[in-house]
Short mmCIF file of C-alpha atoms in Angstrom, two decimals:
data_model
loop_
_atom_site.label_atom_id
_atom_site.label_comp_id
_atom_site.label_asym_id
_atom_site.label_seq_id
_atom_site.Cartn_x
_atom_site.Cartn_y
_atom_site.Cartn_z
CA UNK E 141 123.89 15.65 201.47
CA UNK E 142 125.64 18.65 200.22
CA UNK E 143 125.47 21.97 201.35
CA UNK E 144 126.53 25.71 199.97
CA UNK E 145 125.85 29.22 201.19
CA UNK E 146 122.14 28.78 199.96
CA UNK E 147 121.24 25.82 202.01
CA UNK E 148 121.93 22.13 202.05
CA UNK E 149 121.11 19.68 199.19
CA UNK E 150 119.73 16.26 199.49
CA UNK E 151 118.74 15.23 195.86
CA UNK E 152 115.56 13.62 194.93
CA UNK E 153 115.82 10.39 193.14
CA UNK E 154 114.77 10.13 189.31
CA UNK E 155 112.06 7.71 190.36
CA UNK E 156 110.74 10.12 192.86
CA UNK E 157 110.45 12.89 190.30
CA UNK E 158 108.64 10.41 188.10
CA UNK E 159 106.03 10.09 190.68
CA UNK E 160 105.90 13.79 190.96
CA UNK E 161 105.17 14.47 187.28
CA UNK E 162 103.18 11.04 186.70
CA UNK E 163 100.05 13.35 185.73
CA UNK E 164 102.17 15.91 183.65
CA UNK E 165 100.42 16.73 180.29
CA UNK E 166 103.66 18.32 178.92
CA UNK E 167 107.15 16.76 178.03
CA UNK E 168 109.71 16.76 180.82
CA UNK E 169 113.03 14.96 181.16
CA UNK E 170 115.57 13.89 183.91
CA UNK E 171 118.85 15.60 182.79
CA UNK E 172 122.40 16.07 183.86
CA UNK E 173 124.45 13.19 185.36
CA UNK E 174 121.42 11.30 186.15
CA UNK E 175 120.45 11.07 182.48
CA UNK E 176 123.65 9.71 181.44
CA UNK E 177 123.25 6.96 184.07
CA UNK E 178 119.94 5.90 182.93
CA UNK E 179 121.23 5.69 179.39
CA UNK E 180 124.33 3.59 180.34
CA UNK E 181 122.23 1.57 182.87
CA UNK E 182 124.57 1.88 185.81
CA UNK E 183 125.71 4.41 188.44
CA UNK E 184 128.92 6.28 187.66
CA UNK E 185 129.32 8.58 190.46
CA UNK E 186 127.80 10.47 193.35
CA UNK E 187 125.44 13.41 192.51
CA UNK E 188 125.11 16.76 194.45
CA UNK E 189 121.75 17.40 193.02
CA UNK E 190 119.00 16.26 190.38
CA UNK E 191 118.22 18.19 187.29
CA UNK E 192 114.72 18.19 185.44
CA UNK E 193 114.34 19.80 182.38
CA UNK E 194 110.96 21.48 180.93
CA UNK E 195 110.51 23.72 178.11
CA UNK E 196 110.03 27.43 178.86
CA UNK E 197 106.53 27.49 177.38
CA UNK E 198 105.50 24.56 180.05
CA UNK E 199 106.98 26.10 182.88
CA UNK E 200 103.61 27.08 184.78
CA UNK E 201 102.23 23.43 184.11
CA UNK E 202 105.41 22.16 185.81
CA UNK E 203 105.07 24.66 188.72
CA UNK E 204 101.38 23.12 188.95
CA UNK E 205 102.85 19.68 189.68
CA UNK E 206 104.78 20.94 192.61
CA UNK E 207 101.62 22.38 194.77
CA UNK E 208 103.07 23.37 198.18
CA UNK E 209 106.82 23.14 197.28
CA UNK E 210 109.10 26.13 197.99
CA UNK E 211 110.51 27.09 194.64
CA UNK E 212 113.17 29.86 194.04
CA UNK E 213 114.61 31.10 190.67
CA UNK E 214 118.30 32.00 190.33
CA UNK E 215 118.11 35.61 189.49
CA UNK E 216 120.34 37.10 188.09
CA UNK E 217 121.70 33.60 186.82
CA UNK E 218 125.06 32.77 187.93
CA UNK E 219 125.33 35.24 190.81
CA UNK E 220 124.50 33.00 193.57
CA UNK E 221 121.11 34.83 194.32
CA UNK E 222 117.71 33.17 194.61
CA UNK E 223 114.34 34.79 194.78
CA UNK E 224 110.79 33.28 195.51
CA UNK E 225 109.13 32.20 192.09
CA UNK E 226 105.59 33.33 192.31
CA UNK E 227 102.70 31.02 191.45
CA UNK E 228 102.07 31.79 187.77
CA UNK E 229 104.95 33.79 187.13
CA UNK E 230 106.15 33.42 183.72
CA UNK E 231 110.13 33.44 183.69
CA UNK E 232 111.60 35.02 180.59
CA UNK E 233 115.14 34.73 179.27
CA UNK E 234 117.71 34.76 180.97
CA UNK E 235 116.07 33.10 183.75
CA UNK E 236 116.35 29.45 183.44
CA UNK E 237 117.54 27.74 186.74
CA UNK E 238 114.87 27.10 189.59
CA UNK E 239 115.77 25.44 193.01
CA UNK E 240 113.06 23.34 194.40
CA UNK E 241 112.49 21.86 198.03
CA UNK E 242 109.40 20.28 199.49
CA UNK E 243 109.20 22.85 202.39
CA UNK E 244 111.18 25.97 203.46
CA UNK E 245 112.77 23.93 206.20
CA UNK E 246 113.75 20.95 203.80
CA UNK E 247 117.10 20.65 201.96
CA UNK E 248 116.89 21.49 198.22
CA UNK E 249 116.17 18.47 196.20
CA UNK E 250 115.61 19.28 192.50
CA UNK E 251 117.08 21.98 190.07
CA UNK E 252 114.00 22.66 187.58
CA UNK E 253 115.63 23.94 184.17
CA UNK E 254 113.90 25.66 181.44
CA UNK E 255 114.91 25.55 177.77
CA UNK E 256 113.43 27.09 174.88
CA UNK E 257 111.48 25.82 171.72
CA UNK E 258 110.82 26.84 168.35
CA UNK E 259 107.67 25.18 167.09
CA UNK E 260 108.33 21.39 167.37
CA UNK E 261 112.12 21.87 167.87
CA UNK E 262 114.09 22.31 170.99
CA UNK E 263 116.51 25.32 170.61
CA UNK E 264 119.63 25.76 172.58
CA UNK E 265 119.54 28.87 174.83
CA UNK E 266 123.38 29.18 174.34
CA UNK E 267 123.24 29.19 170.59
CA UNK E 268 119.67 29.11 168.76
CA UNK E 269 121.45 27.38 165.73
CA UNK E 270 121.56 24.27 167.79
CA UNK E 271 118.25 22.40 167.45
CA UNK E 272 116.79 19.09 167.86
CA UNK E 273 113.19 17.95 167.29
CA UNK E 274 111.54 17.60 170.60
CA UNK E 275 110.59 14.11 169.79
CA UNK E 276 114.23 13.03 169.59
CA UNK E 277 114.92 14.56 172.93
CA UNK E 278 113.37 11.75 174.96
CA UNK E 279 114.59 8.41 176.00
CA UNK E 280 112.65 6.25 178.47
CA UNK E 281 114.18 4.18 181.17
CA UNK E 282 113.09 0.60 181.79
CA UNK E 283 110.75 2.05 184.61
CA UNK E 284 109.35 4.36 182.21
CA UNK E 285 111.08 7.57 183.55
CA UNK E 286 111.73 10.00 180.70
CA UNK E 287 115.49 11.35 180.26
CA UNK E 288 117.39 13.40 177.71
CA UNK E 289 118.95 11.86 174.81
CA UNK E 290 122.61 11.37 175.69
CA UNK E 291 124.08 13.48 172.82
CA UNK E 292 122.12 16.42 173.89
CA UNK E 293 123.25 16.16 177.46
CA UNK E 294 126.85 15.98 176.38
CA UNK E 295 126.45 19.18 174.39
CA UNK E 296 125.51 20.87 177.60
CA UNK E 297 128.48 19.26 179.26
CA UNK E 298 130.80 20.21 176.63
CA UNK E 299 130.87 23.84 178.01
CA UNK E 300 133.48 24.17 180.77
CA UNK E 301 134.19 20.53 180.91
CA UNK E 302 134.89 19.22 184.40
CA UNK E 303 136.27 15.72 185.64
CA UNK E 304 132.84 14.51 186.18
CA UNK E 305 131.83 15.47 182.43
CA UNK E 306 134.86 13.73 181.13
CA UNK E 307 133.71 10.40 183.03
CA UNK E 308 130.16 10.95 181.59
CA UNK E 309 131.50 11.34 177.99
CA UNK E 310 133.68 8.37 178.16
CA UNK E 311 130.99 6.15 179.55
CA UNK E 312 128.41 7.26 176.93
CA UNK E 313 130.86 7.35 173.76
CA UNK E 314 131.03 3.68 173.23
CA UNK E 315 127.09 3.39 172.78
CA UNK E 316 126.48 6.40 170.64
CA UNK E 317 125.27 5.47 167.15
CA UNK E 318 126.26 7.24 163.98
CA UNK E 319 123.33 9.78 164.04
CA UNK E 320 123.87 10.66 167.60
CA UNK E 321 127.65 11.35 166.91
CA UNK E 322 127.02 13.22 163.81
CA UNK E 323 124.48 15.45 165.78
CA UNK E 324 126.85 16.32 168.50
CA UNK E 325 129.65 16.72 166.00
CA UNK E 326 127.52 19.32 164.11
CA UNK E 327 126.65 21.01 167.35
CA UNK E 328 130.25 21.24 168.81
CA UNK E 329 131.54 22.51 165.26
CA UNK E 330 129.15 25.60 165.76
CA UNK E 331 129.82 26.34 169.25
CA UNK E 332 133.26 24.95 170.32
CA UNK E 333 135.01 23.98 166.98
CA UNK E 334 138.24 23.23 168.94
CA UNK E 335 136.76 21.06 171.49
CA UNK E 336 138.65 17.97 172.05
CA UNK E 337 135.66 15.64 172.14
CA UNK E 338 135.13 16.26 168.43
CA UNK E 339 138.19 14.05 167.71
CA UNK E 340 137.08 11.30 169.83
CA UNK E 341 133.62 11.20 168.22
CA UNK E 342 135.00 10.94 164.76
#
């Protein structure tokens, strides 16, 4: 369990969230370091939270999967401030990060993140030139849990790379196929042309 000035964290497991979203009629994915571990097939490190990604257009359907939960949106983003996310409220850009716990007295257990889509393509909220077919976003773990494609997750991690992101990159790199490497190389060429990962991907 970790804590900060917004309250303690006790992350849910990927399997717990698969149970929560088992009736979901929209795409959703385990994201972050947990997605990396689902791809490589083993634990790499401890985690302070659990990330779940949904498309912005599906946010109210995701909210309906969390009845009774205490949900707060980071508003404005990056300022350390949270406010309640009202039932049925549509969150527009730049709002994208929702903290979730089962009750107001419980520790935070999930970060629900919103990303944008244009038609049948995911579009990066950082740079809409970076896109991927939504069908390509998904990988599925042995137990059926959906998680983000590793190349897309590494694209997120490439910004402000931390030690844990380097660990994740090193673990994933040997298993990336040619198409995955090419997509990540192109995405970094657009957004971070001097990033040291580009040389290692080549």
